[in-house]
Tab-separated table of N, CA and C in Angstrom:
chain	number	residue	atom	x	y	z
A	14	MET	N	-5.444	-14.895	12.354
A	14	MET	CA	-7.038	-15.102	13.323
A	14	MET	C	-7.905	-14.594	11.812
A	15	LEU	N	-8.787	-15.489	11.445
A	15	LEU	CA	-9.589	-15.760	10.746
A	15	LEU	C	-11.091	-15.767	10.536
A	16	ASN	N	-11.373	-14.397	9.491
A	16	ASN	CA	-11.401	-13.168	9.632
A	16	ASN	C	-13.653	-13.761	9.071
A	17	GLN	N	-13.161	-14.350	8.175
A	17	GLN	CA	-14.204	-15.213	7.093
A	17	GLN	C	-14.697	-16.575	8.256
A	18	GLU	N	-15.927	-16.917	6.821
A	18	GLU	CA	-16.409	-18.171	6.906
A	18	GLU	C	-16.863	-18.782	5.623
A	19	ILE	N	-16.657	-19.937	5.907
A	19	ILE	CA	-17.122	-21.076	4.630
A	19	ILE	C	-18.256	-21.955	5.434
A	20	GLU	N	-19.217	-22.026	4.962
A	20	GLU	CA	-20.995	-21.909	5.544
A	20	GLU	C	-20.478	-23.577	5.073
A	21	PHE	N	-20.713	-24.374	5.701
A	21	PHE	CA	-20.972	-26.150	4.735
A	21	PHE	C	-21.940	-26.594	5.889
A	22	VAL	N	-22.359	-28.087	5.453
A	22	VAL	CA	-23.335	-28.900	5.245
A	22	VAL	C	-22.706	-30.148	4.566
A	23	HIS	N	-23.704	-31.292	5.765
A	23	HIS	CA	-22.687	-32.749	4.950
A	23	HIS	C	-24.310	-33.190	4.494
A	24	HIS	N	-24.029	-33.838	2.996
A	24	HIS	CA	-25.122	-34.087	2.579
A	24	HIS	C	-24.991	-35.469	1.918
A	25	LYS	N	-25.652	-36.807	2.085
A	25	LYS	CA	-25.573	-37.619	1.819
A	25	LYS	C	-26.537	-37.914	0.262
A	26	SER	N	-26.057	-38.323	-0.810
A	26	SER	CA	-25.720	-38.105	-1.837
A	26	SER	C	-25.653	-39.740	-2.205
A	27	PRO	N	-26.346	-40.020	-3.511
A	27	PRO	CA	-25.985	-42.222	-4.616
A	27	PRO	C	-24.665	-41.699	-4.296
A	28	ILE	N	-24.085	-40.312	-5.219
A	28	ILE	CA	-22.394	-40.741	-4.725
A	28	ILE	C	-21.452	-40.782	-4.111
A	29	GLY	N	-22.429	-40.822	-2.772
A	29	GLY	CA	-21.741	-41.624	-1.083
A	29	GLY	C	-21.217	-39.409	-0.525
A	30	GLU	N	-20.925	-39.215	0.458
A	30	GLU	CA	-21.164	-37.812	1.272
A	30	GLU	C	-20.539	-37.450	1.335
A	31	LEU	N	-20.739	-36.302	0.647
A	31	LEU	CA	-20.397	-34.947	0.389
A	31	LEU	C	-20.596	-33.956	1.411
A	32	ILE	N	-19.554	-32.757	1.486
A	32	ILE	CA	-19.089	-31.613	1.949
A	32	ILE	C	-19.541	-30.637	1.021
A	33	VAL	N	-20.200	-29.704	1.008
A	33	VAL	CA	-20.780	-28.800	0.192
A	33	VAL	C	-20.707	-27.119	1.137
A	34	GLY	N	-19.927	-26.871	0.369
A	34	GLY	CA	-18.926	-25.255	1.107
A	34	GLY	C	-19.477	-24.300	0.506
A	35	THR	N	-19.746	-22.732	0.449
A	35	THR	CA	-19.689	-21.579	0.717
A	35	THR	C	-18.826	-20.501	0.480
A	36	PHE	N	-18.603	-19.709	-0.031
A	36	PHE	CA	-18.344	-18.541	0.593
A	36	PHE	C	-18.347	-16.875	-0.310
A	37	GLU	N	-18.576	-16.191	0.199
A	37	GLU	CA	-19.433	-15.308	-0.010
A	37	GLU	C	-19.876	-15.402	-1.016
A	38	GLY	N	-21.268	-16.578	-1.011
A	38	GLY	CA	-22.486	-16.591	-2.406
A	38	GLY	C	-21.932	-16.950	-3.365
A	39	GLN	N	-20.377	-18.139	-3.107
A	39	GLN	CA	-20.163	-19.128	-4.532
A	39	GLN	C	-19.789	-20.097	-3.284
A	40	LEU	N	-19.736	-20.639	-4.814
A	40	LEU	CA	-20.086	-22.434	-3.782
A	40	LEU	C	-18.007	-22.614	-4.036
A	41	CYS	N	-18.065	-22.941	-2.864
A	41	CYS	CA	-16.046	-23.394	-3.232
A	41	CYS	C	-15.647	-24.655	-3.385
A	42	LEU	N	-16.859	-25.172	-2.175
A	42	LEU	CA	-16.719	-27.123	-1.992
A	42	LEU	C	-17.980	-28.178	-1.807
A	43	MET	N	-17.468	-28.489	-2.841
A	43	MET	CA	-19.072	-29.739	-3.218
A	43	MET	C	-17.700	-31.367	-3.072
A	44	ASP	N	-16.891	-31.841	-1.701
A	44	ASP	CA	-16.324	-33.038	-2.376
A	44	ASP	C	-16.132	-34.081	-1.557
A	45	TYR	N	-16.060	-35.249	-1.912
A	45	TYR	CA	-16.677	-36.247	-0.389
A	45	TYR	C	-15.935	-35.966	0.837
A	46	ARG	N	-16.846	-36.354	1.496
A	46	ARG	CA	-16.068	-36.639	2.599
A	46	ARG	C	-15.781	-37.116	3.446
A	47	PHE	N	-15.007	-37.508	3.082
A	47	PHE	CA	-14.543	-38.948	3.724
A	47	PHE	C	-13.006	-39.419	2.125
A	48	ARG	N	-12.738	-38.591	1.472
A	48	ARG	CA	-12.531	-38.459	0.764
A	48	ARG	C	-10.012	-38.808	1.354
A	49	LYS	N	-9.387	-38.545	0.744
A	49	LYS	CA	-8.359	-39.128	1.559
A	49	LYS	C	-7.209	-37.769	1.508
A	50	GLN	N	-7.196	-36.592	0.784
A	50	GLN	CA	-7.058	-35.807	1.021
A	50	GLN	C	-7.530	-35.292	1.432
A	51	ARG	N	-8.589	-34.333	2.068
A	51	ARG	CA	-9.942	-34.506	3.131
A	51	ARG	C	-9.354	-33.354	3.895
A	52	SER	N	-8.495	-33.229	4.561
A	52	SER	CA	-7.736	-32.418	5.523
A	52	SER	C	-7.229	-31.599	4.715
A	53	GLN	N	-5.557	-31.922	3.461
A	53	GLN	CA	-5.086	-30.740	2.817
A	53	GLN	C	-6.057	-29.970	2.106
A	54	ILE	N	-7.207	-30.768	1.149
A	54	ILE	CA	-7.878	-29.722	0.877
A	54	ILE	C	-8.706	-28.317	1.979
A	55	ASP	N	-8.824	-29.162	2.519
A	55	ASP	CA	-10.179	-28.550	4.101
A	55	ASP	C	-8.887	-26.783	4.598
A	56	ARG	N	-7.633	-27.498	5.224
A	56	ARG	CA	-6.392	-26.344	4.922
A	56	ARG	C	-6.657	-25.452	3.091
A	57	ARG	N	-5.963	-26.414	2.639
A	57	ARG	CA	-5.902	-25.180	1.233
A	57	ARG	C	-7.098	-24.214	0.892
A	58	LEU	N	-8.166	-24.943	1.466
A	58	LEU	CA	-9.331	-23.758	1.639
A	58	LEU	C	-8.948	-21.906	2.364
A	59	SER	N	-9.291	-23.048	3.372
A	59	SER	CA	-9.537	-21.916	4.360
A	59	SER	C	-8.206	-21.631	4.751
A	60	LYS	N	-7.452	-21.561	4.156
A	60	LYS	CA	-5.492	-20.074	4.369
A	60	LYS	C	-6.151	-20.006	3.179
A	61	ASN	N	-6.238	-19.894	2.081
A	61	ASN	CA	-6.261	-19.224	0.868
A	61	ASN	C	-7.291	-18.022	1.115
A	62	LEU	N	-8.329	-18.291	1.201
A	62	LEU	CA	-9.464	-18.326	1.443
A	62	LEU	C	-9.310	-16.777	3.101
A	63	ASN	N	-8.295	-17.495	4.306
A	63	ASN	CA	-8.473	-16.888	5.182
A	63	ASN	C	-10.295	-16.904	6.156
A	64	ALA	N	-10.412	-18.407	6.366
A	64	ALA	CA	-12.310	-18.371	6.186
A	64	ALA	C	-11.560	-19.917	7.358
A	65	SER	N	-12.706	-19.605	8.436
A	65	SER	CA	-12.856	-20.909	8.903
A	65	SER	C	-14.277	-21.227	8.909
A	66	PHE	N	-14.546	-23.091	8.542
A	66	PHE	CA	-15.604	-23.577	8.172
A	66	PHE	C	-17.139	-23.470	9.276
A	67	THR	N	-17.048	-22.922	9.679
A	67	THR	CA	-19.052	-22.475	10.098
A	67	THR	C	-20.578	-23.376	9.490
A	68	ALA	N	-20.364	-24.595	10.160
A	68	ALA	CA	-21.237	-25.599	9.833
A	68	ALA	C	-22.910	-24.757	9.701
A	69	LYS	N	-23.731	-24.317	8.523
A	69	LYS	CA	-24.614	-23.612	8.388
A	69	LYS	C	-24.727	-23.613	7.307
A	70	LYS	N	-26.423	-23.514	6.739
A	70	LYS	CA	-26.516	-23.630	5.295
A	70	LYS	C	-27.038	-22.855	4.885
A	71	ASN	N	-27.749	-22.560	3.700
A	71	ASN	CA	-27.712	-20.884	2.659
A	71	ASN	C	-28.839	-21.449	1.689
A	72	LYS	N	-28.765	-20.290	1.219
A	72	LYS	CA	-29.505	-20.121	-0.310
A	72	LYS	C	-28.410	-21.086	-1.424
A	73	ILE	N	-27.313	-20.584	-1.118
A	73	ILE	CA	-26.619	-21.602	-2.422
A	73	ILE	C	-25.941	-23.038	-2.276
A	74	ILE	N	-26.053	-23.801	-0.722
A	74	ILE	CA	-25.787	-24.668	-1.008
A	74	ILE	C	-27.213	-25.122	-0.995
A	75	GLN	N	-28.386	-24.456	0.011
A	75	GLN	CA	-29.582	-25.567	-1.089
A	75	GLN	C	-29.647	-25.217	-2.999
A	76	GLN	N	-29.941	-24.322	-3.118
A	76	GLN	CA	-29.785	-24.921	-4.406
A	76	GLN	C	-28.426	-25.931	-5.317
A	77	THR	N	-27.336	-25.857	-4.780
A	77	THR	CA	-26.497	-26.810	-4.534
A	77	THR	C	-26.782	-28.644	-5.304
A	78	ILE	N	-27.231	-28.079	-3.797
A	78	ILE	CA	-28.093	-29.759	-3.122
A	78	ILE	C	-29.506	-29.790	-4.296
A	79	VAL	N	-29.688	-29.730	-5.181
A	79	VAL	CA	-31.497	-29.532	-5.261
A	79	VAL	C	-30.893	-29.299	-7.346
A	80	GLU	N	-29.190	-28.514	-7.036
A	80	GLU	CA	-29.364	-29.297	-8.739
A	80	GLU	C	-28.565	-30.344	-9.222
A	81	LEU	N	-27.332	-30.730	-8.198
A	81	LEU	CA	-27.011	-32.077	-7.834
A	81	LEU	C	-28.006	-33.567	-7.795
A	82	ASP	N	-29.527	-33.248	-6.455
A	82	ASP	CA	-29.954	-33.485	-7.303
A	82	ASP	C	-30.748	-33.880	-8.032
A	83	ALA	N	-31.046	-32.933	-8.545
A	83	ALA	CA	-31.428	-32.740	-9.951
A	83	ALA	C	-30.451	-33.675	-11.175
A	84	PHE	N	-29.412	-33.539	-11.081
A	84	PHE	CA	-28.463	-33.866	-12.256
A	84	PHE	C	-27.858	-35.057	-11.486
A	85	LEU	N	-28.457	-36.097	-11.079
A	85	LEU	CA	-27.776	-36.951	-10.505
A	85	LEU	C	-29.492	-37.690	-11.421
A	86	THR	N	-30.163	-37.521	-10.583
A	86	THR	CA	-31.724	-38.025	-11.966
A	86	THR	C	-31.688	-37.354	-13.517
A	87	GLY	N	-30.593	-37.395	-14.295
A	87	GLY	CA	-30.871	-37.281	-15.143
A	87	GLY	C	-31.790	-35.853	-15.740
A	88	GLN	N	-31.942	-35.136	-15.014
A	88	GLN	CA	-32.884	-34.246	-15.114
A	88	GLN	C	-31.976	-32.474	-15.693
A	89	LEU	N	-30.936	-32.797	-15.261
A	89	LEU	CA	-30.337	-31.449	-15.872
A	89	LEU	C	-28.568	-31.855	-15.690
A	90	LYS	N	-28.045	-30.854	-17.247
A	90	LYS	CA	-26.841	-31.325	-17.341
A	90	LYS	C	-25.824	-30.241	-16.651
A	91	THR	N	-26.631	-29.204	-16.917
A	91	THR	CA	-25.410	-27.386	-16.532
A	91	THR	C	-25.872	-27.407	-15.307
A	92	PHE	N	-25.129	-27.266	-14.598
A	92	PHE	CA	-25.431	-26.247	-13.539
A	92	PHE	C	-25.572	-24.983	-12.947
A	93	THR	N	-25.747	-23.730	-12.158
A	93	THR	CA	-26.191	-22.714	-13.043
A	93	THR	C	-25.608	-22.124	-11.551
A	94	VAL	N	-25.280	-23.213	-11.060
A	94	VAL	CA	-24.169	-22.699	-8.725
A	94	VAL	C	-23.402	-21.861	-8.983
A	95	PRO	N	-23.527	-20.581	-9.061
A	95	PRO	CA	-21.882	-20.319	-8.492
A	95	PRO	C	-20.668	-20.571	-8.249
A	96	ILE	N	-19.755	-20.431	-8.915
A	96	ILE	CA	-18.724	-21.253	-8.250
A	96	ILE	C	-17.041	-20.745	-8.628
A	97	ARG	N	-16.468	-20.933	-6.674
A	97	ARG	CA	-15.511	-20.357	-6.277
A	97	ARG	C	-14.557	-21.105	-6.439
A	98	PRO	N	-13.377	-21.493	-7.708
A	98	PRO	CA	-12.016	-22.971	-7.230
A	98	PRO	C	-11.105	-21.680	-6.226
A	99	VAL	N	-10.826	-22.919	-5.790
A	99	VAL	CA	-9.249	-22.054	-4.924
A	99	VAL	C	-7.905	-22.760	-5.363
A	100	GLY	N	-7.392	-22.396	-5.775
A	100	GLY	CA	-6.171	-23.633	-5.832
A	100	GLY	C	-5.141	-22.489	-6.880
A	101	THR	N	-4.362	-23.308	-6.604
A	101	THR	CA	-2.844	-22.378	-7.170
A	101	THR	C	-2.626	-21.510	-9.196
A	102	PRO	N	-2.935	-20.496	-9.636
A	102	PRO	CA	-2.662	-19.983	-10.917
A	102	PRO	C	-2.899	-21.472	-11.915
A	103	PHE	N	-2.412	-22.675	-11.465
A	103	PHE	CA	-2.173	-23.592	-12.474
A	103	PHE	C	-3.141	-24.389	-12.475
A	104	GLN	N	-2.882	-24.780	-11.202
A	104	GLN	CA	-4.953	-25.646	-10.977
A	104	GLN	C	-5.708	-25.468	-11.601
A	105	ASN	N	-6.489	-23.276	-11.139
A	105	ASN	CA	-7.374	-23.192	-11.715
A	105	ASN	C	-7.263	-23.623	-13.486
A	106	GLN	N	-5.941	-22.865	-13.969
A	106	GLN	CA	-6.213	-23.748	-15.578
A	106	GLN	C	-6.625	-24.816	-15.705
A	107	VAL	N	-6.257	-25.921	-14.787
A	107	VAL	CA	-6.220	-27.570	-14.881
A	107	VAL	C	-8.484	-27.407	-14.982
A	108	TRP	N	-8.634	-26.544	-13.757
A	108	TRP	CA	-10.454	-26.943	-14.025
A	108	TRP	C	-10.746	-26.144	-15.315
A	109	GLU	N	-10.263	-25.155	-15.281
A	109	GLU	CA	-11.046	-24.672	-16.034
A	109	GLU	C	-11.250	-25.461	-17.685
A	110	GLN	N	-10.388	-25.879	-17.997
A	110	GLN	CA	-10.410	-26.873	-18.559
A	110	GLN	C	-11.190	-27.761	-18.610
A	111	LEU	N	-11.614	-28.051	-18.235
A	111	LEU	CA	-11.610	-29.710	-17.460
A	111	LEU	C	-13.296	-29.024	-17.389
A	112	LEU	N	-14.222	-27.291	-17.508
A	112	LEU	CA	-15.097	-27.163	-16.911
A	112	LEU	C	-15.318	-26.960	-19.350
A	113	GLN	N	-14.357	-26.822	-19.973
A	113	GLN	CA	-14.709	-27.574	-21.104
A	113	GLN	C	-15.395	-29.215	-21.561
A	114	ILE	N	-14.964	-29.707	-21.239
A	114	ILE	CA	-15.547	-31.021	-21.826
A	114	ILE	C	-16.677	-31.139	-21.048
A	115	PRO	N	-17.629	-31.084	-23.095
A	115	PRO	CA	-19.128	-31.249	-22.653
A	115	PRO	C	-19.502	-32.954	-22.092
A	116	TYR	N	-21.145	-32.614	-21.030
A	116	TYR	CA	-22.378	-33.555	-21.463
A	116	TYR	C	-21.683	-34.339	-21.831
A	117	GLY	N	-21.578	-35.849	-21.172
A	117	GLY	CA	-21.262	-37.717	-21.670
A	117	GLY	C	-19.761	-37.611	-22.370
A	118	GLN	N	-19.428	-36.703	-22.407
A	118	GLN	CA	-17.598	-37.000	-22.972
A	118	GLN	C	-16.924	-36.393	-21.976
A	119	THR	N	-15.295	-37.957	-22.226
A	119	THR	CA	-14.541	-38.521	-21.748
A	119	THR	C	-13.073	-37.714	-22.192
A	120	MET	N	-11.968	-37.284	-21.605
A	120	MET	CA	-11.011	-36.606	-21.805
A	120	MET	C	-10.050	-37.358	-21.034
A	121	SER	N	-8.626	-38.061	-21.322
A	121	SER	CA	-7.309	-39.154	-21.374
A	121	SER	C	-6.458	-38.183	-20.187
A	122	TYR	N	-6.335	-37.887	-20.015
A	122	TYR	CA	-4.891	-36.843	-18.996
A	122	TYR	C	-4.092	-36.459	-19.602
A	123	LEU	N	-4.011	-37.544	-20.833
A	123	LEU	CA	-2.898	-37.151	-22.045
A	123	LEU	C	-3.266	-35.601	-23.026
A	124	GLU	N	-4.945	-36.724	-23.209
A	124	GLU	CA	-5.830	-35.167	-23.763
A	124	GLU	C	-5.745	-34.224	-23.104
A	125	LEU	N	-5.980	-33.643	-21.235
A	125	LEU	CA	-6.425	-32.715	-21.475
A	125	LEU	C	-4.750	-31.797	-21.351
A	126	THR	N	-3.863	-32.462	-21.157
A	126	THR	CA	-2.344	-31.736	-20.942
A	126	THR	C	-2.359	-31.418	-21.958
A	127	LYS	N	-2.332	-31.773	-23.418
A	127	LYS	CA	-2.046	-31.270	-24.399
A	127	LYS	C	-2.765	-30.045	-24.276
A	128	ARG	N	-4.041	-30.683	-24.357
A	128	ARG	CA	-5.485	-28.942	-24.341
A	128	ARG	C	-5.058	-28.278	-23.513
A	129	LEU	N	-4.537	-28.698	-22.653
A	129	LEU	CA	-3.269	-26.521	-22.162
A	129	LEU	C	-2.369	-25.928	-22.710
A	130	ASN	N	-1.213	-27.332	-23.922
A	130	ASN	CA	-0.462	-26.141	-24.424
A	130	ASN	C	0.945	-27.078	-23.499
A	131	LEU	N	0.720	-28.189	-22.927
A	131	LEU	CA	1.899	-28.516	-21.383
A	131	LEU	C	2.793	-29.402	-22.676
A	132	SER	N	3.266	-29.866	-22.159
A	132	SER	CA	4.674	-31.716	-22.920
A	132	SER	C	4.113	-32.207	-21.755
A	133	PRO	N	3.655	-33.427	-22.605
A	133	PRO	CA	3.055	-34.871	-22.578
A	133	PRO	C	3.955	-35.285	-20.179
A	134	ASN	N	5.059	-34.737	-20.439
A	134	ASN	CA	5.957	-34.519	-19.539
A	134	ASN	C	4.986	-34.993	-17.922
A	135	ASP	N	4.190	-33.287	-18.479
A	135	ASP	CA	3.908	-32.547	-17.979
A	135	ASP	C	2.389	-33.476	-16.746
A	136	VAL	N	2.749	-34.450	-17.586
A	136	VAL	CA	0.246	-35.026	-17.626
A	136	VAL	C	0.505	-35.670	-15.930
A	137	ARG	N	2.263	-35.882	-14.648
A	137	ARG	CA	1.638	-36.194	-13.288
A	137	ARG	C	0.998	-35.158	-12.516
A	138	ALA	N	1.795	-33.728	-13.520
A	138	ALA	CA	1.456	-32.800	-12.727
A	138	ALA	C	-0.114	-31.895	-12.682
A	139	VAL	N	-0.514	-32.633	-14.021
A	139	VAL	CA	-2.235	-32.409	-14.889
A	139	VAL	C	-3.262	-33.450	-13.475
A	140	ALA	N	-2.332	-34.515	-13.362
A	140	ALA	CA	-3.787	-35.570	-12.803
A	140	ALA	C	-3.599	-35.004	-11.737
A	141	GLY	N	-2.163	-34.596	-10.575
A	141	GLY	CA	-2.318	-33.528	-9.568
A	141	GLY	C	-3.806	-32.984	-9.567
A	142	ALA	N	-3.077	-31.678	-10.419
A	142	ALA	CA	-4.465	-31.048	-10.022
A	142	ALA	C	-6.056	-30.999	-10.847
A	143	ASN	N	-5.803	-32.169	-10.963
A	143	ASN	CA	-6.835	-32.701	-11.711
A	143	ASN	C	-7.899	-33.544	-10.239
A	144	GLY	N	-6.820	-34.490	-9.782
A	144	GLY	CA	-6.991	-34.597	-8.260
A	144	GLY	C	-7.332	-33.893	-7.171
A	145	ALA	N	-6.851	-32.563	-6.816
A	145	ALA	CA	-6.999	-31.376	-6.210
A	145	ALA	C	-7.641	-30.560	-6.104
A	146	ASN	N	-8.909	-30.869	-7.235
A	146	ASN	CA	-10.127	-30.214	-7.779
A	146	ASN	C	-11.119	-30.489	-6.613
A	147	ALA	N	-11.904	-29.075	-5.186
A	147	ALA	CA	-13.150	-29.016	-4.851
A	147	ALA	C	-14.138	-29.002	-4.518
A	148	ILE	N	-13.970	-28.938	-5.544
A	148	ILE	CA	-15.574	-29.082	-6.924
A	148	ILE	C	-15.578	-29.664	-7.160
A	149	SER	N	-16.390	-31.525	-6.882
A	149	SER	CA	-16.170	-32.035	-7.952
A	149	SER	C	-17.869	-32.289	-8.920
A	150	VAL	N	-17.593	-33.242	-9.339
A	150	VAL	CA	-19.036	-33.056	-10.476
A	150	VAL	C	-19.500	-31.570	-11.168
A	151	LEU	N	-19.150	-30.816	-10.014
A	151	LEU	CA	-19.375	-29.260	-11.177
A	151	LEU	C	-18.171	-29.600	-11.920
A	152	ILE	N	-17.392	-28.894	-11.829
A	152	ILE	CA	-16.093	-29.680	-12.080
A	152	ILE	C	-15.756	-30.977	-12.078
A	153	PRO	N	-15.713	-31.105	-13.988
A	153	PRO	CA	-16.094	-32.972	-14.158
A	153	PRO	C	-14.839	-33.059	-14.004
A	154	CYS	N	-14.012	-33.343	-13.238
A	154	CYS	CA	-13.197	-34.008	-13.017
A	154	CYS	C	-13.039	-35.774	-13.543
A	155	HIS	N	-14.475	-35.854	-13.043
A	155	HIS	CA	-14.763	-37.372	-13.277
A	155	HIS	C	-14.646	-37.869	-14.625
A	156	ARG	N	-14.873	-37.004	-15.694
A	156	ARG	CA	-14.336	-37.100	-16.917
A	156	ARG	C	-13.132	-37.510	-17.555
A	157	ILE	N	-12.137	-37.904	-16.880
A	157	ILE	CA	-10.628	-37.726	-17.013
A	157	ILE	C	-10.757	-39.362	-17.199
A	158	ILE	N	-9.918	-39.535	-17.708
A	158	ILE	CA	-10.252	-41.571	-17.407
A	158	ILE	C	-8.650	-41.621	-18.004
A	159	GLY	N	-8.515	-42.842	-18.034
A	159	GLY	CA	-7.145	-43.303	-18.572
A	159	GLY	C	-6.846	-43.409	-20.334
A	160	LYS	N	-5.748	-43.474	-20.861
A	160	LYS	CA	-5.074	-43.357	-22.227
A	160	LYS	C	-5.463	-44.460	-22.958
A	161	ASN	N	-5.528	-45.313	-21.981
A	161	ASN	CA	-6.396	-47.100	-22.707
A	161	ASN	C	-8.215	-47.518	-22.386
A	162	GLY	N	-8.380	-45.835	-22.059
A	162	GLY	CA	-9.844	-45.926	-21.695
A	162	GLY	C	-10.614	-46.885	-20.480
A	163	GLN	N	-9.924	-46.739	-19.483
A	163	GLN	CA	-9.985	-47.618	-18.254
A	163	GLN	C	-9.970	-46.078	-17.070
A	164	LEU	N	-10.926	-46.253	-16.548
A	164	LEU	CA	-11.252	-45.505	-15.167
A	164	LEU	C	-10.241	-46.427	-14.245
A	165	VAL	N	-9.893	-44.506	-13.245
A	165	VAL	CA	-8.446	-44.289	-12.792
A	165	VAL	C	-8.431	-43.096	-12.106
A	166	GLY	N	-8.058	-43.133	-11.117
A	166	GLY	CA	-8.354	-42.226	-9.830
A	166	GLY	C	-9.217	-41.268	-9.952
A	167	TYR	N	-10.338	-41.084	-8.997
A	167	TYR	CA	-10.822	-40.060	-8.227
A	167	TYR	C	-11.443	-40.430	-7.719
A	168	ALA	N	-11.746	-39.367	-6.813
A	168	ALA	CA	-12.197	-38.770	-5.064
A	168	ALA	C	-12.706	-39.106	-3.951
A	169	GLY	N	-13.966	-39.987	-4.769
A	169	GLY	CA	-14.960	-40.708	-4.770
A	169	GLY	C	-14.836	-41.846	-4.651
A	170	GLY	N	-13.911	-42.329	-5.593
A	170	GLY	CA	-13.828	-43.876	-5.925
A	170	GLY	C	-14.085	-43.470	-6.600
A	171	LEU	N	-13.934	-45.096	-7.687
A	171	LEU	CA	-14.014	-45.513	-8.484
A	171	LEU	C	-15.478	-45.687	-9.473
A	172	ALA	N	-16.261	-46.447	-7.914
A	172	ALA	CA	-18.171	-46.875	-7.981
A	172	ALA	C	-18.801	-45.065	-8.166
A	173	ALA	N	-18.356	-44.222	-7.584
A	173	ALA	CA	-19.115	-43.361	-7.880
A	173	ALA	C	-18.847	-42.538	-9.289
A	174	LYS	N	-16.871	-42.847	-9.828
A	174	LYS	CA	-17.226	-41.407	-10.594
A	174	LYS	C	-17.502	-42.858	-12.332
A	175	ASN	N	-17.665	-44.293	-12.129
A	175	ASN	CA	-18.200	-44.860	-13.024
A	175	ASN	C	-19.913	-45.095	-12.676
A	176	LYS	N	-20.813	-44.634	-11.664
A	176	LYS	CA	-21.653	-43.962	-12.069
A	176	LYS	C	-22.356	-42.741	-12.413
A	177	LEU	N	-21.167	-42.024	-12.154
A	177	LEU	CA	-21.923	-40.814	-13.343
A	177	LEU	C	-20.979	-40.838	-14.348
A	178	LEU	N	-20.158	-41.597	-14.803
A	178	LEU	CA	-19.693	-41.631	-16.481
A	178	LEU	C	-21.165	-42.203	-17.144
A	179	LYS	N	-21.773	-43.035	-16.327
A	179	LYS	CA	-23.097	-44.366	-16.841
A	179	LYS	C	-24.325	-43.082	-17.004
A	180	LEU	N	-24.452	-42.486	-15.713
A	180	LEU	CA	-25.960	-41.596	-15.757
A	180	LEU	C	-25.674	-40.765	-17.213
A	181	GLU	N	-24.332	-39.458	-17.606
A	181	GLU	CA	-23.990	-38.723	-18.797
A	181	GLU	C	-24.014	-39.592	-19.920
A	182	LYS	N	-23.850	-40.238	-20.145
A	182	LYS	CA	-23.409	-41.747	-21.572
A	182	LYS	C	-25.641	-42.036	-21.701
A	183	ASN	N	-26.077	-42.674	-20.399
A	183	ASN	CA	-27.585	-43.451	-20.460
A	183	ASN	C	-27.986	-41.488	-21.284
A	184	ASN	N	-28.070	-40.338	-20.798
A	184	ASN	CA	-28.700	-39.440	-21.167
A	184	ASN	C	-27.449	-38.666	-22.397
A	185	THR	N	-27.169	-38.869	-23.016
A	185	THR	CA	-26.436	-38.133	-24.288
A	185	THR	C	-26.142	-39.744	-25.610
A	186	LEU	N	-26.539	-40.959	-24.918
A	186	LEU	CA	-27.192	-42.126	-26.180
A	186	LEU	C	-28.518	-42.315	-26.363
A	187	ASN	N	-28.663	-42.907	-28.196
A	187	ASN	CA	-29.909	-43.314	-28.256
A	187	ASN	C	-30.254	-44.247	-27.629
A	188	PRO	N	-31.570	-45.329	-27.092
A	188	PRO	CA	-31.881	-45.198	-26.686
A	188	PRO	C	-31.306	-47.088	-26.556
A	189	ASN	N	-31.033	-47.036	-27.260
A	189	ASN	CA	-30.738	-48.001	-28.841
A	189	ASN	C	-29.162	-48.501	-28.030
A	190	GLU	N	-28.546	-48.155	-27.295
A	190	GLU	CA	-26.981	-47.878	-27.536
A	190	GLU	C	-26.582	-48.699	-26.332
A	191	LEU	N	-25.901	-49.408	-26.407
A	191	LEU	CA	-25.341	-49.181	-25.358
A	191	LEU	C	-24.245	-48.241	-23.811
A	192	PRO	N	-24.464	-48.717	-23.228
A	192	PRO	CA	-23.354	-46.747	-22.033
A	192	PRO	C	-21.289	-47.634	-22.438
A	193	LEU	N	-20.441	-47.041	-22.137
A	193	LEU	CA	-19.081	-47.650	-22.518
A	193	LEU	C	-18.803	-48.149	-21.093
A	194	TRP	N	-19.223	-48.217	-20.622
A	194	TRP	CA	-18.683	-48.789	-19.676
A	194	TRP	C	-20.499	-49.697	-17.656
A	195	SER	N	-19.471	-50.449	-18.035
A	195	SER	CA	-20.887	-51.767	-18.156
A	195	SER	C	-20.659	-52.330	-16.569
């Protein structure tokens, strides 16, 4: 029997409809509502936290939405919401490394793999962990691109990824410079 609750709301944002959820006062979920891995991620959270999902807004959810809205309008670069990533030790290691990528910068899957001191053969495992991220935007998996500089894979779709990267580039470049993605 599940003893705890993951409180959540659906939130329509400029990058897509999201599910924002908390567990014990920490954000454990801010993910795209209609992504392909939705049920798999929800099961992982429920199982690992011994919790069921309950539609209910709380202070952390409200704070997350306020900060997300500020981020999406270029008014905020760093989130202050407490987060609780839920995954395997390997997934958590990858997500921790994602948190080290500065605002407005990108990195390839191969570069991320190297930063984790892994073999280039482990790039698919790193990509899989990146894709299992349930706290999108705050854990910036959108900053990972293909080694050729192209946009690849994102739970919210490439249009949402492009929008996030453009936003960050526009807020870090001089006004006379062009963003990398058009």
